[in-house]
Short mmCIF file of N, CA and C in Angstrom, two decimals:
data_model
loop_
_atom_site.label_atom_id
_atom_site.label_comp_id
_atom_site.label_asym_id
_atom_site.label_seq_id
_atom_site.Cartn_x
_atom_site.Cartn_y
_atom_site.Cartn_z
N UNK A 1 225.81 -51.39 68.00
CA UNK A 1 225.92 -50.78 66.69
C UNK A 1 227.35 -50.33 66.46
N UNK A 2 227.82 -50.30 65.06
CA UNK A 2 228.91 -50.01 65.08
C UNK A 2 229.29 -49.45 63.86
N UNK A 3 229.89 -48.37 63.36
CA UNK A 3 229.78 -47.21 62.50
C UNK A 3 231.37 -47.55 61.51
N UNK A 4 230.96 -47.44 60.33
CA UNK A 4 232.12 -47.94 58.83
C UNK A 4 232.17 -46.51 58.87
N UNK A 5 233.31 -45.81 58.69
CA UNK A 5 233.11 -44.14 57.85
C UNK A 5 234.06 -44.47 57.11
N UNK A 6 234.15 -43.80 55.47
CA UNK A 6 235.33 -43.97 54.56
C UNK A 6 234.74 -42.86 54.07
N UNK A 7 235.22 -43.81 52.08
CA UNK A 7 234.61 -42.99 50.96
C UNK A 7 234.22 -44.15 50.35
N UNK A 8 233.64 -44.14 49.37
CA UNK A 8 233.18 -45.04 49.03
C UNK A 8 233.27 -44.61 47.29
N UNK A 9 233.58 -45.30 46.41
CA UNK A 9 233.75 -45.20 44.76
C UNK A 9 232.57 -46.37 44.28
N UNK A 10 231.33 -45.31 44.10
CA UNK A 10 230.37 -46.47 43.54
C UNK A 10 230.07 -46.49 42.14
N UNK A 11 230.55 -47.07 41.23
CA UNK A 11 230.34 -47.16 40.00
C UNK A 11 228.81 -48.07 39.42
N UNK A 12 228.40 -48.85 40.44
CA UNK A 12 226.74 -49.32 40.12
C UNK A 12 226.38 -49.51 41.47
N UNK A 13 225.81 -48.70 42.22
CA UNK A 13 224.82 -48.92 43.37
C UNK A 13 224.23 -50.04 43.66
N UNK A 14 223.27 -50.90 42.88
CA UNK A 14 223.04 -51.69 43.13
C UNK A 14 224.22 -52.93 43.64
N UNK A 15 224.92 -52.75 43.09
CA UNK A 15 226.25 -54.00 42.89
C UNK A 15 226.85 -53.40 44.04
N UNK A 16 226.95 -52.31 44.68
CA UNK A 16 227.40 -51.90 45.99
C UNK A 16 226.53 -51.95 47.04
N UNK A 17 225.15 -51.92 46.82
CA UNK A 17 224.45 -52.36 47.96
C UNK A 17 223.90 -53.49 48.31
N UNK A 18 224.38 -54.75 46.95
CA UNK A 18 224.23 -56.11 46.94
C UNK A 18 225.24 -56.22 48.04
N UNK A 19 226.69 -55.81 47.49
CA UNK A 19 228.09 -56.28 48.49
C UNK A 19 227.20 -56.37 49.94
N UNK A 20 227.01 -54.97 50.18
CA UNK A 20 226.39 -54.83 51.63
C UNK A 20 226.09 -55.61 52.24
N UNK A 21 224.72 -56.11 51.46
CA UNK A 21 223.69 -57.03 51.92
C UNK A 21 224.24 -58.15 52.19
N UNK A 22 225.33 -58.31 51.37
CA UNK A 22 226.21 -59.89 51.37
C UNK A 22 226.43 -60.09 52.76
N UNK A 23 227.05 -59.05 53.15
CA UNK A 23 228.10 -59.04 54.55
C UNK A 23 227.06 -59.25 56.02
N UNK A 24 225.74 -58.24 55.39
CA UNK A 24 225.02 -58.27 56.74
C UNK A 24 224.42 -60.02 56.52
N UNK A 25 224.13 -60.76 55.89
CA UNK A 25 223.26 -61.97 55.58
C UNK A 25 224.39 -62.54 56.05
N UNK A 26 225.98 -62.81 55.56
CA UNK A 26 226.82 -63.89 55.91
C UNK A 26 227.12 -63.54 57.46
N UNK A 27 227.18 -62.35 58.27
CA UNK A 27 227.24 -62.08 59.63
C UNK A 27 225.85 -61.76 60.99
N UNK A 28 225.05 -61.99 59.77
CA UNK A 28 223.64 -62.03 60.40
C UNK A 28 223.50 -60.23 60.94
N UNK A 29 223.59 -59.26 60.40
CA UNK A 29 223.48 -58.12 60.92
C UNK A 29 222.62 -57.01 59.68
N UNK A 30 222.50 -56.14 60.18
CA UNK A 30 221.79 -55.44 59.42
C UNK A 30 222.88 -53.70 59.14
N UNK A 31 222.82 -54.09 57.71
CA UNK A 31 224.13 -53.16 57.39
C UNK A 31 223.40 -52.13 56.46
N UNK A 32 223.92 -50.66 56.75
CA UNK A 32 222.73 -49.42 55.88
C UNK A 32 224.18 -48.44 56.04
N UNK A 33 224.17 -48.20 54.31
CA UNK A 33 225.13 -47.21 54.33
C UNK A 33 224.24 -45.79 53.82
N UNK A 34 225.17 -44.85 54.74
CA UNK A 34 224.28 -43.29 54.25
C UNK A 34 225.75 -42.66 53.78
N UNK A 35 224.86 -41.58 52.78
CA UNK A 35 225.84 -40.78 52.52
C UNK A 35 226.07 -39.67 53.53
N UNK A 36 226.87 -39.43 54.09
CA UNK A 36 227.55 -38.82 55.19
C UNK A 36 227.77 -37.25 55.75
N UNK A 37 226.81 -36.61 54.63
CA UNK A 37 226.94 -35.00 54.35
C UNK A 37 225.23 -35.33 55.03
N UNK A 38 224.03 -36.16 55.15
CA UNK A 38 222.91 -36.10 55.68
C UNK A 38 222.75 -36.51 57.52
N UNK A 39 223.95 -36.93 57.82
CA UNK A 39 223.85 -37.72 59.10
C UNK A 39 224.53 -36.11 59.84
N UNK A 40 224.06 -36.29 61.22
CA UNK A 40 223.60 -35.35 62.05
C UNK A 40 224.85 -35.21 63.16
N UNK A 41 225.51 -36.83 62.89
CA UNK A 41 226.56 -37.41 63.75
C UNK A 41 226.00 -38.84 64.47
N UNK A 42 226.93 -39.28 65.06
CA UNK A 42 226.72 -40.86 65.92
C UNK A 42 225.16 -40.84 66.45
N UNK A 43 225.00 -39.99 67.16
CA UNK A 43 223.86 -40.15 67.72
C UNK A 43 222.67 -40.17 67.07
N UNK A 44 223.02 -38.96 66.11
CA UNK A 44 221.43 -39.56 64.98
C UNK A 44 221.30 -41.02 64.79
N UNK A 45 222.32 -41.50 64.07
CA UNK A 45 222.49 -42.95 63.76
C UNK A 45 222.01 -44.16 64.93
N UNK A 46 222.59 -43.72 65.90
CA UNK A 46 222.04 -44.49 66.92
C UNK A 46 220.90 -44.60 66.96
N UNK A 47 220.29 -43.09 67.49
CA UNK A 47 219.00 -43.33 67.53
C UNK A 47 217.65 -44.06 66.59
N UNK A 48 218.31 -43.84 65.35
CA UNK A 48 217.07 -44.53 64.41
C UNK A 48 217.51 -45.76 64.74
N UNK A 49 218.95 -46.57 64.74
CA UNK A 49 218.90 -47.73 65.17
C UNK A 49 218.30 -48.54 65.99
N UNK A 50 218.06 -47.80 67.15
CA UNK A 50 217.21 -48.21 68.53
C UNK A 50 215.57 -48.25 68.37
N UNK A 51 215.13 -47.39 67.21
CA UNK A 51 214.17 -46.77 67.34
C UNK A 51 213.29 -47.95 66.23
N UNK A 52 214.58 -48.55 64.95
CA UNK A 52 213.88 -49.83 64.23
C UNK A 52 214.42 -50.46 64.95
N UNK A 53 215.37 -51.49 65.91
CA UNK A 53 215.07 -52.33 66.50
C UNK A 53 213.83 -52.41 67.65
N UNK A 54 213.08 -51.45 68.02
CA UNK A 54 212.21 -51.22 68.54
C UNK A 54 210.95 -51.63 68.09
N UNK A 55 210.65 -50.84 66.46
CA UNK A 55 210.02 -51.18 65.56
C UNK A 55 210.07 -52.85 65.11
N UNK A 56 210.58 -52.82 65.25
CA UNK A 56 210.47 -54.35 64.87
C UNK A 56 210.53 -55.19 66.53
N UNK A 57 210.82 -55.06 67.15
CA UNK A 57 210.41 -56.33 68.61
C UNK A 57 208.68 -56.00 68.52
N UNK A 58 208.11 -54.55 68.25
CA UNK A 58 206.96 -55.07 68.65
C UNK A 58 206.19 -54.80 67.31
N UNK A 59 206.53 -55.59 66.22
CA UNK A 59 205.94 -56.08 65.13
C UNK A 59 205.22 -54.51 64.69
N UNK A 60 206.01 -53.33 64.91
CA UNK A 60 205.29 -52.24 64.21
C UNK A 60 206.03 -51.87 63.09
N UNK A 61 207.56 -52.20 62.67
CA UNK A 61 207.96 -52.11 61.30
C UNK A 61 207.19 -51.71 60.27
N UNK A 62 207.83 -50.42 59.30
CA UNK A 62 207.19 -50.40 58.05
C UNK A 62 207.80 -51.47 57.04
N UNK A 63 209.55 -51.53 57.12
CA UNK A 63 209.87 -52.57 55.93
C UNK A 63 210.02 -53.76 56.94
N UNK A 64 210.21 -54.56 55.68
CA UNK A 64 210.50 -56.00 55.70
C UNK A 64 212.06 -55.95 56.35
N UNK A 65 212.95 -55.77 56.06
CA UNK A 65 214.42 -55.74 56.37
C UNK A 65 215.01 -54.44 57.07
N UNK A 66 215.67 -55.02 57.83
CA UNK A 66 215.68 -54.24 58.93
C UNK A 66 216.88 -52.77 59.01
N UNK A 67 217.57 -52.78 57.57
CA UNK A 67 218.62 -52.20 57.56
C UNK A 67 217.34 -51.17 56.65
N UNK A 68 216.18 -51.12 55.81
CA UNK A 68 215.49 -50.18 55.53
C UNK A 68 214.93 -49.71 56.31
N UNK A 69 214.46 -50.14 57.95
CA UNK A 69 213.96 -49.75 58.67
C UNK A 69 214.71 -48.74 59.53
N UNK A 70 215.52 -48.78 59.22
CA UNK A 70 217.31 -48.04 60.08
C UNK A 70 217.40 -46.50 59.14
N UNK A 71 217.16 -46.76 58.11
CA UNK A 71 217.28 -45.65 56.89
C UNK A 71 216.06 -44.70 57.20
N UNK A 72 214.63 -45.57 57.09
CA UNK A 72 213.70 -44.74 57.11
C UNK A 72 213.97 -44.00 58.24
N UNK A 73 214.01 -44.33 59.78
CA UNK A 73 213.93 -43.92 60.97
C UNK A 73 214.93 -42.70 60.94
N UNK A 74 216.68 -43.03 60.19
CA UNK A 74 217.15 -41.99 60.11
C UNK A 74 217.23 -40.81 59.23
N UNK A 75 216.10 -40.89 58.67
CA UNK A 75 215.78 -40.00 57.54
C UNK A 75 214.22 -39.40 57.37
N UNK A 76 213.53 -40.14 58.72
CA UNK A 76 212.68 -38.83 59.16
C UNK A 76 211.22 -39.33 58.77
N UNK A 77 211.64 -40.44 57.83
CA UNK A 77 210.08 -40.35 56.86
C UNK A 77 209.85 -42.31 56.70
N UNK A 78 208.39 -42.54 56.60
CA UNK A 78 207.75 -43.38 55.85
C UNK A 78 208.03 -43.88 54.18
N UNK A 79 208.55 -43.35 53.53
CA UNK A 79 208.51 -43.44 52.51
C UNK A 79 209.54 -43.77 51.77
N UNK A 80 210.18 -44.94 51.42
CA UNK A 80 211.50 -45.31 51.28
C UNK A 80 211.76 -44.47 50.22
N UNK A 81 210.91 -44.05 49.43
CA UNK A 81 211.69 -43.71 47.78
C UNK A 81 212.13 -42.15 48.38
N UNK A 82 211.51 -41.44 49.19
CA UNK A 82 211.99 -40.46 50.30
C UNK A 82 213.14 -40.51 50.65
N UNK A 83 213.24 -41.12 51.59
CA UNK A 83 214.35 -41.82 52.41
C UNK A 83 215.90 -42.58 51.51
N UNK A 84 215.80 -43.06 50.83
CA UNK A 84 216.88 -43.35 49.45
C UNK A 84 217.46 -42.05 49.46
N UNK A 85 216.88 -40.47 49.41
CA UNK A 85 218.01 -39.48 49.18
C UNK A 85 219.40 -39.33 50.04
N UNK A 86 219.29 -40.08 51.58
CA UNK A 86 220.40 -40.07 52.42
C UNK A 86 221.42 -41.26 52.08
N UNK A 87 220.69 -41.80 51.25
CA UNK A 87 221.78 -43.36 50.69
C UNK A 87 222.85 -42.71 49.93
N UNK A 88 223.24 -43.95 49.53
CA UNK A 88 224.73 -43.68 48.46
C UNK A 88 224.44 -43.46 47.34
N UNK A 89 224.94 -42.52 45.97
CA UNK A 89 224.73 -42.44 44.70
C UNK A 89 225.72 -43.00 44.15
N UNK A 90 225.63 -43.34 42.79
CA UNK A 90 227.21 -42.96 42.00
C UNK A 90 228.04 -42.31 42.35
N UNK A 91 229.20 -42.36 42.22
CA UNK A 91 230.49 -41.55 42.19
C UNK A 91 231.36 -41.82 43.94
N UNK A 92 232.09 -41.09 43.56
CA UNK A 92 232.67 -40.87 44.83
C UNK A 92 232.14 -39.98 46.15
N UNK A 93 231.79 -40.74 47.19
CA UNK A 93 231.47 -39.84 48.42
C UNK A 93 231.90 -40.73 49.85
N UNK A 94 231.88 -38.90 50.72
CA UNK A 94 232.37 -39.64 51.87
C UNK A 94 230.66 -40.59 52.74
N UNK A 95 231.11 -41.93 53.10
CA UNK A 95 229.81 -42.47 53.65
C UNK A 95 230.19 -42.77 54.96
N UNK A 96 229.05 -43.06 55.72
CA UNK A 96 229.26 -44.18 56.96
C UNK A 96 228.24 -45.11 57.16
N UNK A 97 228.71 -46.58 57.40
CA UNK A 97 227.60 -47.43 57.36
C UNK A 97 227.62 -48.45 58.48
N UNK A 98 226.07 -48.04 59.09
CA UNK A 98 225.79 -49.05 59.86
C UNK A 98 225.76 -50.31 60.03
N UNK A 99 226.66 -50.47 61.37
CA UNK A 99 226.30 -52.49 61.24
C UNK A 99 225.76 -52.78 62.85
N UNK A 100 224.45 -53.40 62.70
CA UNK A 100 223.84 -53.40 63.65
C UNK A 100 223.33 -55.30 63.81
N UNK A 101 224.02 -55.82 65.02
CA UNK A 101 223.73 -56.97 65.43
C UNK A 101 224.10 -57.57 66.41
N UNK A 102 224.72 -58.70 67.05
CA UNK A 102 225.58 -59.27 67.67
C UNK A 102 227.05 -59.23 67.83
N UNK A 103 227.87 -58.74 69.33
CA UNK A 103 228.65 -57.68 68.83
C UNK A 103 229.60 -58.46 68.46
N UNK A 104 229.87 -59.76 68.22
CA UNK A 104 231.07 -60.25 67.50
C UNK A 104 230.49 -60.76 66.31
N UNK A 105 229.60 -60.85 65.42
CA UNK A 105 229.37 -60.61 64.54
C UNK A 105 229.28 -59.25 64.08
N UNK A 106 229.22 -58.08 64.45
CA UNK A 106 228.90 -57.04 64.46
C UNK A 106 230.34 -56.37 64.09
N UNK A 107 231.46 -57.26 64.59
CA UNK A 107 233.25 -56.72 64.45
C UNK A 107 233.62 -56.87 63.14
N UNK A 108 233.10 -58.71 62.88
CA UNK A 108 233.44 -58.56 61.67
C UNK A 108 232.69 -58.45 60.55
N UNK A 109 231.27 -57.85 60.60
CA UNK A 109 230.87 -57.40 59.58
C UNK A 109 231.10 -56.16 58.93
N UNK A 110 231.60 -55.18 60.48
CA UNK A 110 232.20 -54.04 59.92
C UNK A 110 233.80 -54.34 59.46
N UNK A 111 234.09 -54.86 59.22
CA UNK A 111 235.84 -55.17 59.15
C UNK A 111 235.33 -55.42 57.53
N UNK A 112 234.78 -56.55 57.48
CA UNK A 112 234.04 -56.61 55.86
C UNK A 112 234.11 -55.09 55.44
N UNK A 113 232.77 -54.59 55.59
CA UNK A 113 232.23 -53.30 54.88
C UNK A 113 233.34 -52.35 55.21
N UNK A 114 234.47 -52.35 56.02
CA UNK A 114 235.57 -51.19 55.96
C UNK A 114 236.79 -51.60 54.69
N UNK A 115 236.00 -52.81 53.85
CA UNK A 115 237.39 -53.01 52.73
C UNK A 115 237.05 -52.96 51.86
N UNK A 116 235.55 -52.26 52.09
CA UNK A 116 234.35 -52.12 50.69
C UNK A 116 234.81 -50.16 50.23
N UNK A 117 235.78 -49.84 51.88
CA UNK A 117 235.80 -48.13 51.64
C UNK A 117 237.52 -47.70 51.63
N UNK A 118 237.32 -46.60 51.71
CA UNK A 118 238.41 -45.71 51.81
C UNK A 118 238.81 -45.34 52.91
N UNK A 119 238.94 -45.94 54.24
CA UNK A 119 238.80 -45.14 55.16
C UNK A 119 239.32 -43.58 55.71
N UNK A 120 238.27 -42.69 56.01
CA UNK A 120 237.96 -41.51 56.30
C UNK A 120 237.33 -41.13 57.31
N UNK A 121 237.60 -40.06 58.53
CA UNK A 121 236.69 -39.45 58.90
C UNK A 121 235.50 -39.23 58.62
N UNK A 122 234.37 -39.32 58.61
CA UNK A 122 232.89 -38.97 58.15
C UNK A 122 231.92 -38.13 59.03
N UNK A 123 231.87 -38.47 60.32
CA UNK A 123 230.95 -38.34 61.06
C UNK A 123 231.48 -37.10 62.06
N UNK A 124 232.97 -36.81 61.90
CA UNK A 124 233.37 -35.34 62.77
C UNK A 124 232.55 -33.92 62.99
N UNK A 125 233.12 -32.84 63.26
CA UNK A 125 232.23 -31.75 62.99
C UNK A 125 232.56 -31.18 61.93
N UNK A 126 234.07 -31.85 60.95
CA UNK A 126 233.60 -31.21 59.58
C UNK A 126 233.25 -31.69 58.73
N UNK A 127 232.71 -33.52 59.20
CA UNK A 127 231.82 -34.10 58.57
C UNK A 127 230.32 -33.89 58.38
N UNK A 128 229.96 -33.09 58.99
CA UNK A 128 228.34 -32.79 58.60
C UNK A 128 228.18 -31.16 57.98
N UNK A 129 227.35 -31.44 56.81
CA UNK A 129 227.04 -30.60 55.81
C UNK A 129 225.31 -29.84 56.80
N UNK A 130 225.80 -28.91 57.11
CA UNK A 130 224.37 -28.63 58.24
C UNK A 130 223.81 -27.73 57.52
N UNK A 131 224.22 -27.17 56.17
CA UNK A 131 222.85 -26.33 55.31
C UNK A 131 222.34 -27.62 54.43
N UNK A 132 222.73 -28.73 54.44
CA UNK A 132 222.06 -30.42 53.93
C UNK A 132 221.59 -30.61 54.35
N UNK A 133 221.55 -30.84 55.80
CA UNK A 133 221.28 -31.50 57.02
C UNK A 133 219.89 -30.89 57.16
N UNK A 134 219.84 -28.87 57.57
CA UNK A 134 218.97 -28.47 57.63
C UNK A 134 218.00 -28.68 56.67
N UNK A 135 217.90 -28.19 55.49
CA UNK A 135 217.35 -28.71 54.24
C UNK A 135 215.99 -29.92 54.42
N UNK A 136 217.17 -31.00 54.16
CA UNK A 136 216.19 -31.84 54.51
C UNK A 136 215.61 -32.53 55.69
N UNK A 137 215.88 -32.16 56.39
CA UNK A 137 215.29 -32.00 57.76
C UNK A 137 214.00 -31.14 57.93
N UNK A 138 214.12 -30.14 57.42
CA UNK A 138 213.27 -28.96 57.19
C UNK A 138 213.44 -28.25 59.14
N UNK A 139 214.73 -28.07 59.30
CA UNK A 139 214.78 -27.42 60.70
C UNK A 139 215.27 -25.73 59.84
N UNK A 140 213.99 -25.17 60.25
CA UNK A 140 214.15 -23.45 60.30
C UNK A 140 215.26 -22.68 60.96
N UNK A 141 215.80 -21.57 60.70
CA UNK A 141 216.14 -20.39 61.60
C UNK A 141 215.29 -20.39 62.87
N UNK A 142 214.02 -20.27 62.33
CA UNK A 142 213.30 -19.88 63.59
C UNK A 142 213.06 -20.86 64.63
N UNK A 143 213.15 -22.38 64.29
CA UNK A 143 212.95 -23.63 65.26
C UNK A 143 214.55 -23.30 65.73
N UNK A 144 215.43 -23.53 65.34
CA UNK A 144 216.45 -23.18 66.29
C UNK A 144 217.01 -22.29 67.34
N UNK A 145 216.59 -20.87 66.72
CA UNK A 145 216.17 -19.79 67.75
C UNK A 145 215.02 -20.07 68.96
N UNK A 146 214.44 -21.07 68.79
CA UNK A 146 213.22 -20.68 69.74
C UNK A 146 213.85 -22.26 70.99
N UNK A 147 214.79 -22.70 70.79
CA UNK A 147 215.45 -23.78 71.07
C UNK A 147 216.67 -23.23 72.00
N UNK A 148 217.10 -23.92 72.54
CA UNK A 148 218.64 -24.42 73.29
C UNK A 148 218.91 -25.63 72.88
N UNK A 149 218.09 -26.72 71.70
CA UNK A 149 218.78 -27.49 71.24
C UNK A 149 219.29 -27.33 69.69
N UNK A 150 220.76 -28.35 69.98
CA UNK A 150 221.51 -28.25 68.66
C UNK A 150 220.85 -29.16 67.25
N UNK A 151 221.64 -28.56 66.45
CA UNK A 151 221.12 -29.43 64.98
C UNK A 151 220.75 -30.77 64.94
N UNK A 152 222.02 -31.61 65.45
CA UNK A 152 221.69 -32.94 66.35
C UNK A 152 220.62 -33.41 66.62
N UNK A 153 220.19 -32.73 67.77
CA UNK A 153 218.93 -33.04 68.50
C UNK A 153 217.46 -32.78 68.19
N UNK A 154 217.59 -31.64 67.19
CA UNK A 154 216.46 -31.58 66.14
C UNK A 154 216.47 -32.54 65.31
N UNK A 155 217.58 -33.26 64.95
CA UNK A 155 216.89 -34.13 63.80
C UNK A 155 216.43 -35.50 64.38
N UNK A 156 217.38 -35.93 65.82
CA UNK A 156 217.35 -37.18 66.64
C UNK A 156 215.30 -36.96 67.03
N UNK A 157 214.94 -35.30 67.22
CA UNK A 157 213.52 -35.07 67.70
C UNK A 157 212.25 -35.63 66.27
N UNK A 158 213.24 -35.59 65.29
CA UNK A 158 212.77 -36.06 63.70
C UNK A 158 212.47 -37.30 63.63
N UNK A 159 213.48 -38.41 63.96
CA UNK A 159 213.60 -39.72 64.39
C UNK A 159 212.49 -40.18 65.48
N UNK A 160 212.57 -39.77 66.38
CA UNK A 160 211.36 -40.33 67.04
C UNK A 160 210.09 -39.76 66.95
N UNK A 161 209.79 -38.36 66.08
CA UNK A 161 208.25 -38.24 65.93
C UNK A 161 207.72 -39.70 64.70
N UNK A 162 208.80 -40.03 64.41
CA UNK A 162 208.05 -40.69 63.74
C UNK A 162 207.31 -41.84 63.62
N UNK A 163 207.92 -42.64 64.97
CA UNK A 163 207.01 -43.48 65.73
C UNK A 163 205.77 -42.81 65.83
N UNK A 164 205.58 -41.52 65.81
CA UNK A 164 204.17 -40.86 66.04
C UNK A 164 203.15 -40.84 65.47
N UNK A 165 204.32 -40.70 63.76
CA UNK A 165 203.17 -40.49 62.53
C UNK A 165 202.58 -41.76 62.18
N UNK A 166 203.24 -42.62 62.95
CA UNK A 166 202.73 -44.27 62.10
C UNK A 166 201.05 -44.09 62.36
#
């Protein structure tokens, strides 16, 4: 897997998540951009990555395509129209987007999708928005107090219950 962070200037979403799709289909990879104030850091990302390539070797996938299956996993939920809130909107924001495949296809599909951005930091520690993060996560005061684990790892614990709920 391998991580795009910029900004991204989207004036029609669709026409920016066509580009996407372009890059992952002509490099054979599966490319999912999030907006970057919801991601937890690398490891969230990872983990839903692992967690739909998983989903899919043993034919338990909810979507069809595998870069929605990457979204749902990192965003906690079944429900794509759910799951769309961690995507990209209009306007200007900082993003980072996954490219998940074969790792020399995997170089230059991110080399593609890094001329689609601005490049930026995204994913640092003053890249994550953690009263966002918490939010929709729905991680409490009190689940963290009752913890020694970080924000991170509550949401990575989000990611894999959800193999549960299937």
């Amino acid at each position: 897997m391998r991580t795009v962070e910029g900004v991204a200037a989207v004036d029609d979403v669709d026409a920016f998540l066509d580009r996407l799709g372009a890059i992952g289909a002509d490099h054979d990879c599966a490319v999912q951009a999030f907006d970057a104030r919801y991601v937890a850091g690398r490891d969230h990302l990872e983990a839903a990555v692992e967690h739909a390539n998983r989903a899919f070797e043993r034919g338990e996938n909810v979507a069809r395509d595998r870069s929605i299956e990457i979204l749902l996993y990192a965003a906690g939920r079944r429900q794509i129209n759910q799951a769309l809130e961690m995507g990209v909107g209009e306007g200007e924001h900082r993003v980072v987007v996954v490219v998940d495949g074969e790792a020399g296809d995997e170089d230059a599909a991110a080399t593609a999708v890094a001329d689609c951005l601005t490049p930026a930091e995204t994913l640092g520690p003053d890249g994550v928005d953690r009263d966002r993060v918490r939010e929709f996560f729905a991680v409490t005061d009190a689940e963290l107090a009752a913890t020694d684990a970080d924000l991170s790892e509550l949401v990575r614990e989000r990611v894999a219950l959800l193999d549960v709920e299937k």
